[in-house]
XYZ file of C-alpha atoms in Angstrom:
731
model
C 0.000 0.000 0.000
C 1.532 3.313 -1.016
C 1.364 6.438 1.085
C 0.080 8.544 -1.774
C -2.884 6.208 -2.212
C -3.630 6.414 1.512
C -3.880 10.188 1.331
C -6.207 10.187 -1.705
C -8.485 7.487 -0.300
C -8.601 9.164 3.081
C -9.654 12.494 1.569
C -12.400 10.937 -0.557
C -13.904 8.703 2.127
C -13.695 11.348 4.830
C -15.579 13.792 2.600
C -18.251 11.168 1.865
C -18.565 10.409 5.574
C -19.081 14.054 6.491
C -21.472 14.918 3.643
C -23.530 11.704 3.717
C -23.738 11.375 7.488
C -22.133 7.918 7.509
C -18.807 7.895 9.407
C -16.779 4.697 8.991
C -13.344 4.077 10.485
C -10.808 4.943 7.840
C -8.630 1.931 8.613
C -11.603 -0.411 8.189
C -12.460 1.102 4.803
C -8.888 0.740 3.610
C -8.732 -2.858 4.841
C -11.938 -3.674 2.951
C -10.471 -2.196 -0.239
C -7.317 -4.261 0.121
C -9.343 -7.443 0.668
C -11.183 -6.797 -2.598
C -7.870 -6.669 -4.451
C -5.965 -9.596 -2.831
C -7.561 -12.920 -1.840
C -5.152 -14.961 0.325
C -5.578 -18.740 0.435
C -6.036 -18.882 4.249
C -7.496 -16.668 6.948
C -7.686 -16.257 10.736
C -11.259 -16.947 11.875
C -11.052 -16.959 15.680
C -8.686 -15.841 18.465
C -9.121 -16.828 22.131
C -6.784 -16.839 25.179
C -6.877 -18.681 28.504
C -4.652 -19.430 31.517
C -3.653 -22.998 32.331
C -1.152 -24.149 34.995
C 0.331 -20.679 35.275
C 0.906 -20.429 31.507
C -1.039 -18.445 28.917
C -2.394 -20.385 25.936
C -3.483 -18.479 22.842
C -5.514 -20.456 20.278
C -5.947 -19.283 16.689
C -8.545 -21.033 14.550
C -7.709 -20.924 10.845
C -9.710 -21.720 7.714
C -7.122 -24.314 6.637
C -4.295 -26.101 8.508
C -0.837 -24.530 8.422
C 2.009 -26.322 6.690
C 4.593 -24.965 9.166
C 4.712 -22.793 12.255
C 4.949 -19.065 11.472
C 8.196 -17.141 11.842
C 8.401 -15.061 15.000
C 10.572 -12.539 16.783
C 10.513 -10.819 20.164
C 11.076 -7.227 21.271
C 12.001 -6.525 24.890
C 10.993 -2.850 25.102
C 8.081 -2.575 24.624
C 7.443 -6.237 25.429
C 5.993 -7.789 22.287
C 6.061 -11.065 20.362
C 5.236 -10.971 16.631
C 4.201 -13.818 14.306
C 4.169 -13.472 10.503
C 1.645 -15.507 8.461
C 2.278 -15.589 4.695
C -0.720 -15.992 2.352
C -3.051 -15.244 5.288
C -6.037 -12.907 5.640
C -7.546 -11.332 8.737
C -11.039 -12.776 8.998
C -11.776 -11.446 12.489
C -13.290 -8.207 11.187
C -11.125 -6.137 13.527
C -7.480 -5.095 13.805
C -7.101 -5.379 17.583
C -8.540 -7.506 20.353
C -8.334 -6.899 24.098
C -7.457 -10.089 25.982
C -6.336 -9.135 29.554
C -5.310 -12.713 30.307
C -2.576 -12.782 32.909
C 0.214 -10.565 31.604
C -1.107 -10.731 28.024
C -2.870 -7.419 27.463
C -4.020 -7.417 23.841
C -3.315 -8.607 20.318
C -3.014 -6.644 17.072
C -3.821 -8.332 13.755
C -2.599 -6.331 10.753
C -3.000 -7.465 7.136
C -0.843 -5.976 4.382
C -1.497 -7.492 0.972
C -1.481 -11.267 1.330
C 0.476 -11.258 4.597
C -0.821 -10.930 8.160
C 1.150 -10.134 11.301
C -0.055 -11.049 14.793
C 1.496 -8.923 17.558
C 1.022 -9.894 21.225
C 1.299 -6.974 23.674
C 2.711 -8.136 27.035
C 3.851 -6.590 30.284
C 7.161 -8.440 29.857
C 8.641 -10.893 27.390
C 8.109 -14.613 28.042
C 9.527 -17.725 26.410
C 6.961 -19.173 24.051
C 6.180 -22.344 22.117
C 3.995 -22.987 19.115
C 2.396 -26.148 17.749
C -0.177 -27.043 15.137
C -3.287 -29.140 15.835
C -5.365 -29.437 12.701
C -6.820 -26.028 11.846
C -5.678 -24.608 15.196
C -2.398 -22.953 16.087
C -1.564 -23.076 19.823
C 0.842 -20.480 21.238
C 1.980 -21.136 24.826
C 3.468 -18.225 26.797
C 5.482 -19.624 29.702
C 4.580 -17.177 32.463
C 5.834 -19.964 34.757
C 7.951 -23.027 33.850
C 6.874 -24.716 30.638
C 4.954 -27.852 31.533
C 4.439 -30.242 28.673
C 2.341 -32.704 30.630
C -0.214 -30.063 31.620
C -0.502 -28.386 28.228
C -0.311 -31.577 26.236
C 2.342 -30.183 23.920
C 3.976 -32.801 21.798
C 6.311 -30.220 20.343
C 6.193 -31.437 16.799
C 7.437 -27.962 15.983
C 8.539 -25.154 18.186
C 9.797 -21.559 18.062
C 11.600 -20.157 21.102
C 12.739 -16.659 21.944
C 14.020 -15.065 25.162
C 14.518 -17.823 27.697
C 12.497 -20.861 26.620
C 12.937 -24.082 28.534
C 15.798 -26.343 27.600
C 15.038 -29.197 25.237
C 15.310 -32.771 26.547
C 18.922 -33.804 26.785
C 20.174 -30.246 26.435
C 22.602 -29.109 29.177
C 21.254 -26.570 31.665
C 24.471 -24.500 31.566
C 24.715 -22.144 28.590
C 27.762 -20.293 27.290
C 28.487 -16.864 25.839
C 30.827 -17.378 22.909
C 31.496 -13.818 21.788
C 30.649 -10.196 22.672
C 30.842 -7.391 20.126
C 29.907 -3.729 20.187
C 29.109 -1.749 17.045
C 27.735 1.608 16.002
C 24.517 1.603 13.983
C 23.874 3.754 10.954
C 21.713 6.143 13.023
C 24.261 6.471 15.833
C 22.745 3.824 18.087
C 24.909 1.508 20.185
C 24.472 -2.150 19.244
C 25.612 -4.917 21.607
C 25.773 -8.309 19.887
C 26.114 -11.442 22.046
C 26.677 -14.861 20.463
C 25.250 -17.683 22.589
C 25.942 -21.404 22.503
C 22.225 -22.114 22.003
C 18.929 -20.281 21.667
C 17.440 -21.521 24.964
C 19.446 -19.250 27.275
C 17.236 -17.284 29.662
C 17.623 -13.482 29.363
C 16.266 -10.887 31.797
C 16.447 -7.186 30.872
C 15.651 -4.354 33.255
C 16.560 -0.749 33.894
C 18.236 -0.009 37.219
C 18.751 3.680 37.892
C 20.615 5.128 34.940
C 21.995 1.740 33.853
C 20.607 -1.159 31.858
C 21.014 -4.637 33.363
C 20.984 -7.786 31.211
C 21.117 -11.112 33.091
C 21.864 -14.346 31.206
C 20.445 -17.080 33.430
C 22.418 -20.297 33.998
C 25.098 -19.020 31.652
C 28.883 -18.900 31.797
C 31.324 -16.617 29.993
C 35.031 -17.203 29.193
C 37.613 -15.327 31.210
C 38.695 -13.097 28.302
C 35.186 -11.594 28.070
C 34.909 -10.759 31.785
C 36.012 -7.191 31.412
C 34.901 -3.608 31.115
C 34.542 -2.228 27.608
C 35.055 1.515 27.205
C 33.030 2.345 24.077
C 32.952 6.143 24.365
C 34.930 6.519 21.141
C 32.104 4.913 19.118
C 30.017 8.080 19.589
C 26.868 6.271 20.774
C 24.732 6.824 23.892
C 26.573 3.878 25.530
C 29.725 4.727 27.466
C 30.690 1.410 29.115
C 29.717 -2.282 29.047
C 30.743 -4.364 32.072
C 30.515 -8.164 31.885
C 30.862 -10.195 35.064
C 29.645 -13.428 36.618
C 27.245 -13.597 39.545
C 26.691 -17.077 40.892
C 25.646 -19.217 37.961
C 24.547 -16.240 35.861
C 26.274 -13.638 33.692
C 25.389 -9.980 34.203
C 26.030 -7.219 31.698
C 25.782 -3.653 32.988
C 25.330 -1.137 30.177
C 25.852 2.517 31.168
C 24.259 4.935 28.683
C 24.382 8.732 28.747
C 21.600 11.293 28.359
C 18.066 10.361 27.306
C 17.852 6.955 25.658
C 15.643 4.038 24.804
C 16.507 0.424 24.177
C 15.333 -2.419 21.976
C 16.280 -6.069 22.268
C 15.664 -9.087 20.101
C 17.086 -12.560 19.630
C 17.579 -14.445 16.365
C 18.605 -18.075 16.820
C 21.804 -17.972 18.908
C 22.416 -14.243 18.580
C 21.094 -11.688 21.090
C 21.091 -8.029 20.024
C 20.544 -5.029 22.301
C 20.293 -1.566 20.774
C 20.442 1.681 22.758
C 19.326 4.782 20.889
C 19.442 8.419 21.939
C 16.062 10.119 22.379
C 15.656 13.846 21.939
C 12.069 14.275 22.964
C 10.160 17.471 22.335
C 6.863 17.497 24.286
C 5.347 19.785 21.669
C 6.112 17.381 18.838
C 3.667 14.685 17.864
C 6.253 12.573 16.022
C 9.602 12.305 17.847
C 12.852 12.056 15.933
C 12.090 14.621 13.225
C 14.614 17.400 12.826
C 14.144 20.914 14.100
C 11.273 22.611 12.268
C 10.400 19.404 10.396
C 7.442 17.032 10.463
C 7.809 13.275 10.321
C 4.229 11.940 10.270
C 2.702 9.768 7.590
C 1.458 11.798 4.645
C -2.238 12.366 3.896
C -4.435 14.470 1.643
C -7.439 16.538 2.814
C -9.945 18.462 0.662
C -12.863 20.081 2.558
C -15.216 23.012 1.948
C -16.536 24.763 5.085
C -16.086 21.742 7.344
C -16.444 21.832 11.109
C -13.113 21.876 12.974
C -14.216 19.008 15.219
C -14.919 16.822 12.183
C -11.433 17.410 10.766
C -9.859 16.571 14.124
C -11.900 13.359 14.205
C -10.590 12.397 10.757
C -6.991 12.922 11.917
C -7.684 10.906 15.075
C -8.971 7.962 13.011
C -5.952 8.162 10.714
C -3.317 8.283 13.464
C -4.980 6.174 16.202
C -4.256 9.044 18.631
C -6.807 9.871 21.299
C -7.874 13.485 20.763
C -9.811 15.388 23.433
C -11.384 18.602 22.156
C -12.485 21.386 24.482
C -16.122 22.623 24.279
C -14.822 26.068 23.338
C -13.382 24.729 20.055
C -15.878 25.945 17.446
C -16.015 27.148 13.852
C -15.590 25.935 10.291
C -12.686 26.020 7.877
C -11.887 25.233 4.258
C -8.650 23.482 3.394
C -7.033 21.524 0.612
C -3.865 19.628 1.544
C -2.157 17.070 -0.663
C 0.581 14.680 0.508
C 1.228 16.608 3.745
C 2.543 14.950 6.946
C -0.411 14.538 9.275
C 1.359 16.326 12.172
C 1.977 19.309 9.896
C -1.687 19.279 8.820
C -2.755 19.303 12.479
C -0.402 22.190 13.207
C -1.889 24.186 10.302
C -5.425 23.583 11.563
C -4.540 24.669 15.113
C -2.857 27.853 13.925
C -5.771 28.731 11.657
C -8.265 28.604 14.550
C -6.000 30.013 17.326
C -5.789 26.678 19.094
C -3.003 24.873 20.923
C -2.419 21.324 22.109
C -0.803 19.360 24.915
C 0.382 15.788 24.340
C 0.580 13.112 27.023
C 1.480 9.685 25.689
C -0.970 8.937 22.867
C -3.550 11.429 24.150
C -3.767 14.929 22.619
C -5.743 17.661 24.350
C -6.810 20.543 22.069
C -8.180 23.870 23.344
C -7.750 27.629 22.761
C -4.337 28.951 23.782
C -5.685 31.196 26.544
C -7.685 28.363 28.029
C -4.654 26.039 28.127
C -2.455 28.743 29.664
C -5.047 29.532 32.369
C -5.487 25.844 33.199
C -1.736 25.260 33.463
C -1.413 28.290 35.713
C -4.092 26.895 38.023
C -2.288 23.532 38.060
C 0.973 25.158 39.083
C -0.690 27.164 41.837
C -2.450 24.099 43.173
C 0.818 22.139 43.179
C 2.490 24.925 45.141
C -0.325 24.843 47.700
C -0.131 21.072 47.932
C 3.615 21.356 48.548
C 2.924 23.621 51.533
C 0.451 21.123 52.986
C 2.007 17.825 51.920
C 3.287 15.740 54.872
C 7.050 15.545 55.394
C 9.040 12.340 55.251
C 12.528 11.496 56.476
C 14.927 9.386 54.445
C 18.571 8.489 55.004
C 21.243 8.468 52.290
C 24.535 6.596 52.623
C 27.457 8.632 51.274
C 30.275 6.408 50.033
C 32.907 8.541 48.291
C 32.439 12.000 49.816
C 32.154 13.436 53.270
C 28.537 13.557 54.366
C 28.998 17.058 55.775
C 30.109 18.403 52.380
C 27.043 16.925 50.692
C 24.789 18.336 53.387
C 26.289 21.809 53.007
C 25.686 21.579 49.272
C 22.019 20.712 49.868
C 21.597 23.542 52.361
C 23.361 26.114 50.190
C 21.585 29.321 49.316
C 21.903 28.722 45.598
C 20.440 25.190 45.590
C 16.800 24.494 44.735
C 16.589 20.788 45.533
C 15.054 21.077 49.011
C 11.748 22.779 49.514
C 11.400 25.702 51.898
C 10.197 23.248 54.554
C 13.007 20.748 53.971
C 15.980 20.176 56.265
C 19.086 17.981 56.293
C 21.220 16.599 59.139
C 24.516 14.688 59.217
C 25.799 11.640 61.095
C 29.575 11.779 60.702
C 30.135 8.418 62.389
C 28.214 6.465 59.708
C 28.799 9.111 56.995
C 25.071 9.410 56.347
C 22.770 12.347 55.717
C 19.132 12.484 56.813
C 16.758 14.572 54.700
C 13.316 15.635 55.935
C 11.160 16.897 53.067
C 8.149 16.140 50.882
C 8.177 12.944 48.811
C 8.758 14.633 45.445
C 11.836 16.488 46.712
C 13.210 13.312 48.299
C 13.221 11.724 44.863
C 15.204 14.692 43.529
C 17.698 14.342 46.388
C 18.078 10.628 45.675
C 18.842 11.321 42.021
C 21.311 14.071 42.918
C 23.166 11.875 45.441
C 23.450 9.035 42.901
C 25.069 11.406 40.396
C 27.377 13.167 42.856
C 28.438 10.290 45.104
C 30.453 8.334 42.545
C 33.871 6.767 42.834
C 36.670 9.102 41.840
C 38.957 7.655 39.214
C 42.683 7.657 39.899
C 45.697 8.369 37.746
C 49.251 7.012 38.026
C 51.781 9.559 36.745
C 55.289 8.339 35.948
C 58.101 10.798 35.192
C 61.502 9.939 33.764
C 64.249 12.569 33.970
C 67.310 11.771 31.854
C 70.596 13.739 32.078
C 73.187 12.744 29.469
C 76.771 14.107 29.310
C 79.472 13.715 26.651
C 82.867 15.309 27.433
C 86.118 15.449 25.454
C 89.422 17.275 26.234
C 92.956 17.192 24.876
C 96.122 18.963 26.291
C 99.716 19.126 25.090
C 102.524 21.001 26.970
C 106.311 21.329 27.412
C 108.653 22.102 30.332
C 112.167 23.256 29.315
C 115.185 24.010 31.543
C 118.987 24.312 31.446
C 121.883 24.436 33.956
C 125.666 23.929 34.727
C 127.514 21.492 37.050
C 129.801 22.654 39.896
C 131.241 20.716 42.758
C 133.347 17.595 43.166
C 133.164 13.871 43.503
C 131.554 12.492 46.649
C 132.563 8.899 46.221
C 132.142 5.705 44.299
C 129.143 3.345 44.595
C 129.503 -0.393 44.891
C 128.859 -0.833 41.153
C 131.658 1.586 40.308
C 129.531 4.613 39.459
C 130.990 7.878 40.697
C 128.687 9.996 42.846
C 128.848 13.834 42.704
C 127.011 16.592 44.497
C 126.099 19.045 41.754
C 125.181 22.652 42.135
C 123.554 24.441 39.163
C 123.551 28.116 38.562
C 119.772 28.285 38.118
C 118.995 26.278 41.193
C 119.897 23.245 43.259
C 119.352 19.744 41.830
C 120.040 17.133 44.525
C 120.927 14.052 42.592
C 121.950 10.575 43.513
C 124.201 10.709 40.497
C 124.071 10.708 36.761
C 125.296 8.325 34.157
C 125.091 8.286 30.341
C 123.640 11.787 30.336
C 120.596 10.934 32.526
C 119.426 12.652 35.658
C 118.409 10.020 38.144
C 116.643 12.368 40.549
C 114.466 15.224 39.238
C 112.979 16.400 42.521
C 114.456 19.861 42.005
C 114.014 19.987 38.240
C 111.658 22.946 38.517
C 114.512 25.055 39.872
C 116.188 24.988 36.467
C 113.091 25.601 34.262
C 113.234 28.242 31.578
C 109.829 27.395 30.026
C 107.036 25.943 32.193
C 103.933 25.149 29.979
C 102.878 21.629 31.005
C 99.636 19.851 30.078
C 97.098 20.570 32.822
C 94.869 17.960 34.379
C 91.212 17.862 33.333
C 88.667 18.657 36.041
C 91.252 17.605 38.622
C 90.430 14.004 37.787
C 93.728 12.768 36.370
C 97.354 13.781 35.925
C 98.989 14.262 32.570
C 101.257 11.630 31.105
C 104.881 12.896 30.771
C 108.352 11.849 29.669
C 111.649 13.782 30.138
C 115.308 13.636 29.168
C 118.507 15.676 29.571
C 121.249 16.552 27.063
C 124.814 17.080 28.377
C 127.849 18.592 26.793
C 130.929 16.492 26.197
C 132.614 17.774 29.364
C 129.495 16.983 31.393
C 129.272 20.503 32.790
C 126.254 21.857 30.860
C 122.839 20.278 30.207
C 119.363 20.974 28.789
C 116.349 19.384 30.546
C 113.095 18.734 28.542
C 109.754 17.289 29.735
C 106.813 16.743 27.356
C 103.359 16.127 28.910
C 100.057 15.175 27.177
C 96.544 14.421 28.353
C 93.350 13.330 26.492
C 90.044 12.565 28.240
C 86.777 11.268 26.719
C 83.783 10.549 28.959
C 80.066 9.713 28.616
C 77.498 9.521 31.385
C 73.723 9.238 31.952
C 71.673 9.891 35.081
C 68.066 8.605 35.077
C 65.541 9.583 37.762
C 62.053 7.995 37.820
C 59.639 9.576 40.295
C 56.036 8.284 40.173
C 52.904 9.236 42.099
C 49.283 8.027 42.276
C 46.501 10.566 42.819
C 42.756 11.008 42.348
C 41.175 12.876 39.483
C 41.511 16.670 39.932
C 43.609 16.226 43.109
C 47.132 17.687 43.304
C 49.948 15.309 44.312
C 53.579 15.931 45.263
C 56.504 13.547 45.626
C 60.054 14.679 46.385
C 63.404 13.327 47.525
C 66.576 15.203 48.445
C 68.112 17.248 51.224
C 67.743 20.601 52.928
C 70.938 22.680 52.907
C 71.579 25.211 55.710
C 72.429 28.787 54.774
C 73.923 31.360 57.117
C 72.890 34.954 56.737
C 74.059 37.904 58.793
C 71.321 40.110 60.210
C 72.606 43.014 62.245
C 75.507 41.659 64.234
C 78.075 39.478 62.515
C 78.340 37.343 65.658
C 74.715 36.165 65.494
C 74.171 34.630 62.054
C 70.739 33.360 61.079
C 70.480 29.842 59.683
C 67.814 29.023 57.089
C 67.302 25.872 55.038
C 66.761 25.535 51.316
C 65.602 22.358 49.569
C 67.718 20.653 46.932
C 65.286 17.944 45.802
C 64.080 15.804 42.989
C 60.345 16.705 43.022
C 57.261 15.956 40.932
C 54.091 17.990 41.475
C 51.100 17.179 39.274
C 47.331 17.771 39.136
C 45.567 15.476 36.614
C 42.105 15.848 35.110
C 40.467 13.016 33.168
C 38.636 14.334 30.125
C 35.302 12.834 28.944
C 37.026 11.187 25.958
C 39.469 9.266 28.184
C 42.527 11.506 27.909
C 44.452 13.064 30.808
C 45.052 16.808 31.131
C 47.843 17.612 33.598
C 49.398 20.619 35.282
C 52.990 19.471 35.884
C 55.934 20.918 37.771
C 59.259 19.024 37.843
C 62.364 20.019 39.850
C 65.846 18.468 39.602
C 68.221 20.251 42.006
C 71.836 19.285 42.719
C 73.994 20.850 45.487
C 77.597 21.766 44.519
C 79.649 20.961 47.594
C 82.855 21.336 45.568
C 82.199 25.022 44.906
C 81.303 26.718 48.197
C 80.710 30.443 48.178
C 81.370 33.122 50.773
C 80.373 32.128 54.254
C 80.691 28.433 53.510
C 77.264 28.276 51.806
C 76.724 25.675 49.090
C 75.344 26.690 45.670
C 72.566 24.651 44.070
C 72.243 23.750 40.393
C 68.518 23.966 39.552
C 66.563 22.431 36.679
C 62.856 23.337 36.706
C 59.993 22.548 34.261
C 56.404 23.801 34.664
C 53.736 23.224 32.010
C 50.235 21.943 31.147
C 49.740 19.088 28.667
C 47.013 16.717 27.398
C 48.132 13.102 26.920
C 46.351 9.924 25.819
C 45.806 7.314 28.492
C 49.048 5.295 28.656
C 50.835 7.621 26.222
C 54.215 9.278 26.773
C 55.095 12.899 26.101
C 58.378 14.833 26.360
C 57.529 17.993 28.282
C 60.974 19.627 28.293
C 64.542 19.407 27.054
C 67.735 21.423 27.641
C 70.744 20.893 25.375
C 74.087 22.567 26.201
C 77.290 22.270 24.158
C 80.570 23.876 25.226
C 83.388 24.010 22.630
C 86.799 25.606 23.361
C 90.333 25.775 21.937
C 92.966 27.524 24.130
C 96.673 28.090 23.398
C 99.278 29.320 25.939
C 102.723 30.169 24.533
C 105.944 32.113 24.942
C 105.795 35.270 22.835
C 107.755 35.040 19.570
C 109.292 31.675 20.437
C 105.926 29.968 20.356
C 105.356 31.171 16.758
C 108.561 29.671 15.340
C 107.716 26.927 12.855
C 108.335 23.328 13.931
C 110.245 24.160 17.115
C 107.512 26.541 18.301
C 105.656 23.649 19.916
C 108.424 23.552 22.538
C 107.259 26.964 23.708
C 103.434 26.595 23.792
C 100.590 24.658 25.381
C 97.416 23.654 23.425
C 94.081 22.737 25.024
C 90.871 21.682 23.138
C 87.558 20.652 24.697
C 84.049 19.708 23.487
C 81.479 19.106 26.261
C 77.760 18.272 25.676
C 74.957 18.115 28.263
C 71.304 17.212 27.560
C 68.262 17.071 29.890
C 64.948 15.389 28.906
C 61.747 14.960 30.948
C 59.239 12.227 29.963
C 55.709 11.973 31.448
C 53.380 8.930 31.195
C 49.864 8.993 32.776
C 47.760 5.856 33.264
C 44.116 5.797 34.380
C 43.460 3.247 37.116
C 40.408 0.971 36.909
C 39.642 -0.501 40.326
C 38.050 -3.617 38.868
C 40.653 -4.417 36.241
C 43.756 -2.527 37.343
C 45.626 -0.323 34.882
C 43.552 0.564 31.877
């Protein structure tokens, strides 16, 4: 059936009904027209329901026996079970039937072409079975345990959805094989659970702001017992927690904002969809965009028709219950073709100065002033009832905050949760608050406490401070001296060497003797130096390597002393510091290690110095904040101080080398960021020489000292935050 045809037929039949005085339900007229076009081979002739042994049995009498049980599916919210009958007509003469048998409220029978769908409206979803007995189809809803002996079911064929009883020989324990989460094309969150069999019992309920799904007598492998963070999918669902409870498996789905859920099961696959709802109380059809209408299209063509009659036509078309005030009067002329019915209703209301209020599937229509006056009276009466309504006292257990802080928030001047008669008291020993107020305000307090009193997530911040050094130095120097021998022979050693005491003109050189032009004792060699440019030690860490020799004249009375010294040093080093600290979200933490160095300062008299202490520490100060998308924003301050005891200043005080980084960064959970780096390179080339002599080619090196150095220092600070999950550890 096409929408355009619906609009044309509706306009023609509604006009005939108004002009001829015969008003038929539009849906019945359309159904009769469809039956004239299509003649299915079978039809539903009778529908009855009864309770037996705690179960609900629905019996459909058909014109001819069915060849196979009809296909079916279940919806958890709203609770419905649907059966599709191909090549079947609706012979009941009505589209709905009220049953009110146990928790079975009613049944809808809708025929489209040669197909008919039977929809059972329940208070909750039950497991069900179907079987064929001749021209009758028996549908058993297991409100209690399915009992074959009482119902006489032979189960020649069966269709089961949402927790039917296990078949004979089938194990009672079921298994969840896989859990997947996906995003639907309309932004809905879709949880898909693969089960080992289709007979697993499933219970769905809303608990506070969460959705609870219990799989009865079901087990789940260890790798699926975890918490799924699905915020990045951009659906109303933020987390899915799977855990075992006794012999059952419980899934806790935590959505955000306004939402609705649908659930269905096909064979061994259970699907739960959570969709965001943006409800506008002034809109008849929810989900349409701003300023748009989403109702089914219709066509209307009337000349001077009463407003009440047009509203009745729209009510028959939409199955909405419309209540019209007695003050709604007048006629109008309109011609609308292929217009959404909610837009047509809005045009009619504006044309007659009317307004509407919608509550469920009931629409109340009256003049705007009348609705405004009635709502004003309702508000005034509610205010008066609030002043006279009896007070109740209820206690609230505070788990993660101090009860006094919550009580002060409730009693604050800017809050509007408590009424003017409400009061709150605190028991610090049990960390409870007691609220005395009217019942409606107690519900608001309960909702506020559930949103405020939540566990604070924690963050582990790890810092790594790396100091790397690379030093190089090279020195080359010469010491040159000369002298003359005076004195006489002191004696002869046992080996025949003659021993002399020598006195030189440039100084004294006490020697144990000389032989073959060598000086055996150079303790006083410095006394005869003419050039003193030795290689210096590097950072006082090592002495230069040196070799020396002496040249004598043939008479042995004159000599030249020469000492060449050289030093080369190459060093690499790395110092790594790893402070780490655990803190709560939005709470500042500090960890430090080091020493406090005393400093003397003179105030007034020099005999009474004042001693103060200054810290030389390795410190990490951080304040994290977890963002809604799972990242960590941090205010960080890192100190790396080092006292220099080898370089004291005046008064004996010790200087401190300080390295300090302070910044704010945003890092992914578990990611690492470099928040600071200092790179220092010192390059030098120094030459010390004797004027003029040091510039002589080749021999000038005897009169100069060369020093070259290349030192590098680098400091890096790495930060890694990790969000802590109390149930599963680091996340």
